[in-house]
Amino acid sequence: MTKLKDKKREKISIATEIDRLEEKRARCHDNLERAEFKSRKERLSEKERQELEDEMAIMNERVQKLDMELESLRGENRRNMLLSVALLTVSALFYYMFFYNEDDA
């Protein structure tokens, strides 16, 4: 199943994947804030409070995992941008050499 997900993700651009993960992170963060608000405002039994704290711990782990994935994707995006700029620079250099040196001869 993970291979199928990886193949699907290969077809998605890095920017799209970053947007998707940021939305997912925002939803997790909103759920975490709601759980924190609920723990402060409502009177909960010890069992309910423990379940809520466990849920909050799981959400915190998810947010941290998403942050690591986002950091990795942003790094990859940065590398791709630098590669694009380098290719553009080399192309511009060859264009300049080809057309302007031809006029000199």
mmCIF file of C-alpha atoms in Angstrom:
data_model
loop_
_atom_site.group_PDB
_atom_site.id
_atom_site.type_symbol
_atom_site.label_atom_id
_atom_site.label_comp_id
_atom_site.label_asym_id
_atom_site.label_seq_id
_atom_site.Cartn_x
_atom_site.Cartn_y
_atom_site.Cartn_z
ATOM 1 C CA MET A 1 0.000 0.000 0.000
ATOM 2 C CA THR A 2 2.829 2.416 0.758
ATOM 3 C CA LYS A 3 4.334 1.761 -2.675
ATOM 4 C CA LEU A 4 1.059 2.798 -4.265
ATOM 5 C CA LYS A 5 1.034 6.013 -2.225
ATOM 6 C CA ASP A 6 4.645 6.711 -3.166
ATOM 7 C CA LYS A 7 3.843 6.251 -6.858
ATOM 8 C CA LYS A 8 0.906 8.634 -6.581
ATOM 9 C CA ARG A 9 3.044 11.196 -4.782
ATOM 10 C CA GLU A 10 5.705 11.005 -7.489
ATOM 11 C CA LYS A 11 3.210 12.512 -9.908
ATOM 12 C CA ILE A 12 2.418 15.410 -7.559
ATOM 13 C CA SER A 13 4.589 18.517 -7.622
ATOM 14 C CA ILE A 14 6.544 19.463 -4.534
ATOM 15 C CA ALA A 15 4.613 22.724 -4.179
ATOM 16 C CA THR A 16 1.302 20.839 -4.237
ATOM 17 C CA GLU A 17 2.587 18.376 -1.648
ATOM 18 C CA ILE A 18 3.762 21.262 0.567
ATOM 19 C CA ASP A 19 0.329 22.894 0.324
ATOM 20 C CA ARG A 20 -1.388 19.605 1.161
ATOM 21 C CA LEU A 21 0.806 19.017 4.207
ATOM 22 C CA GLU A 22 0.362 22.618 5.409
ATOM 23 C CA GLU A 23 -3.426 22.208 5.239
ATOM 24 C CA LYS A 24 -3.183 18.912 7.109
ATOM 25 C CA ARG A 25 -0.946 20.538 9.731
ATOM 26 C CA ALA A 26 -3.390 23.437 10.132
ATOM 27 C CA ARG A 27 -6.271 20.996 10.703
ATOM 28 C CA CYS A 28 -4.238 19.074 13.292
ATOM 29 C CA HIS A 29 -3.303 22.328 14.997
ATOM 30 C CA ASP A 30 -6.964 23.436 15.076
ATOM 31 C CA ASN A 31 -7.991 20.085 16.578
ATOM 32 C CA LEU A 32 -5.248 20.443 19.164
ATOM 33 C CA GLU A 33 -6.431 23.935 20.094
ATOM 34 C CA ARG A 34 -10.018 22.682 20.446
ATOM 35 C CA ALA A 35 -8.868 19.857 22.702
ATOM 36 C CA GLU A 36 -6.848 22.265 24.835
ATOM 37 C CA PHE A 37 -9.824 24.608 25.092
ATOM 38 C CA LYS A 38 -12.065 21.698 26.055
ATOM 39 C CA SER A 39 -9.625 20.583 28.753
ATOM 40 C CA ARG A 40 -9.567 24.086 30.264
ATOM 41 C CA LYS A 41 -13.274 24.942 30.086
ATOM 42 C CA GLU A 42 -15.107 21.701 30.769
ATOM 43 C CA ARG A 43 -15.219 19.668 33.912
ATOM 44 C CA LEU A 44 -13.946 16.267 32.940
ATOM 45 C CA SER A 45 -13.607 13.071 34.858
ATOM 46 C CA GLU A 46 -10.107 11.752 35.403
ATOM 47 C CA LYS A 47 -10.618 9.136 32.689
ATOM 48 C CA GLU A 48 -11.912 11.711 30.172
ATOM 49 C CA ARG A 49 -9.059 14.058 31.008
ATOM 50 C CA GLN A 50 -6.517 11.255 30.475
ATOM 51 C CA GLU A 51 -8.090 10.312 27.136
ATOM 52 C CA LEU A 52 -8.019 13.945 26.067
ATOM 53 C CA GLU A 53 -4.362 14.267 27.079
ATOM 54 C CA ASP A 54 -3.530 11.096 25.141
ATOM 55 C CA GLU A 55 -5.326 12.482 22.098
ATOM 56 C CA MET A 56 -3.436 15.767 22.462
ATOM 57 C CA ALA A 57 -0.123 13.886 22.665
ATOM 58 C CA ILE A 58 -0.961 11.998 19.469
ATOM 59 C CA MET A 59 -1.876 15.255 17.712
ATOM 60 C CA ASN A 60 1.381 16.861 18.889
ATOM 61 C CA GLU A 61 3.322 13.929 17.444
ATOM 62 C CA ARG A 62 1.458 14.282 14.138
ATOM 63 C CA VAL A 63 2.202 18.007 13.999
ATOM 64 C CA GLN A 64 5.892 17.353 14.672
ATOM 65 C CA LYS A 65 5.984 14.645 11.989
ATOM 66 C CA LEU A 66 4.300 16.970 9.499
ATOM 67 C CA ASP A 67 6.779 19.720 10.390
ATOM 68 C CA MET A 68 9.684 17.381 9.619
ATOM 69 C CA GLU A 69 8.108 16.367 6.290
ATOM 70 C CA LEU A 70 7.503 20.015 5.406
ATOM 71 C CA GLU A 71 11.095 20.907 6.241
ATOM 72 C CA SER A 72 12.317 18.095 3.993
ATOM 73 C CA LEU A 73 10.037 19.113 1.117
ATOM 74 C CA ARG A 74 11.014 22.775 1.435
ATOM 75 C CA GLY A 75 14.665 21.770 1.256
ATOM 76 C CA GLU A 76 13.975 19.752 -1.878
ATOM 77 C CA ASN A 77 12.015 22.667 -3.314
ATOM 78 C CA ARG A 78 14.962 24.978 -2.586
ATOM 79 C CA ARG A 79 17.361 22.606 -4.378
ATOM 80 C CA ASN A 80 15.049 22.424 -7.389
ATOM 81 C CA MET A 81 14.829 26.219 -7.518
ATOM 82 C CA LEU A 82 18.623 26.559 -7.399
ATOM 83 C CA LEU A 83 18.961 23.979 -10.167
ATOM 84 C CA SER A 84 16.441 25.897 -12.278
ATOM 85 C CA VAL A 85 18.288 29.170 -11.737
ATOM 86 C CA ALA A 86 21.602 27.502 -12.623
ATOM 87 C CA LEU A 87 20.134 26.055 -15.833
ATOM 88 C CA LEU A 88 18.648 29.424 -16.752
ATOM 89 C CA THR A 89 22.011 31.104 -16.165
ATOM 90 C CA VAL A 90 23.873 28.553 -18.285
ATOM 91 C CA SER A 91 21.264 28.869 -21.042
ATOM 92 C CA ALA A 92 21.528 32.653 -20.984
ATOM 93 C CA LEU A 93 25.327 32.413 -21.103
ATOM 94 C CA PHE A 94 25.243 30.089 -24.139
ATOM 95 C CA TYR A 95 22.661 32.331 -25.836
ATOM 96 C CA TYR A 96 24.841 35.364 -25.270
ATOM 97 C CA MET A 97 27.976 33.553 -26.500
ATOM 98 C CA PHE A 98 26.240 32.147 -29.585
ATOM 99 C CA PHE A 99 24.452 35.282 -30.815
ATOM 100 C CA TYR A 100 26.803 38.064 -29.735
ATOM 101 C CA ASN A 101 30.051 36.310 -30.607
ATOM 102 C CA GLU A 102 28.641 35.448 -34.039
ATOM 103 C CA ASP A 103 28.185 39.167 -34.788
ATOM 104 C CA ASP A 104 31.830 39.880 -33.926
ATOM 105 C CA ALA A 105 33.197 37.399 -36.473
#
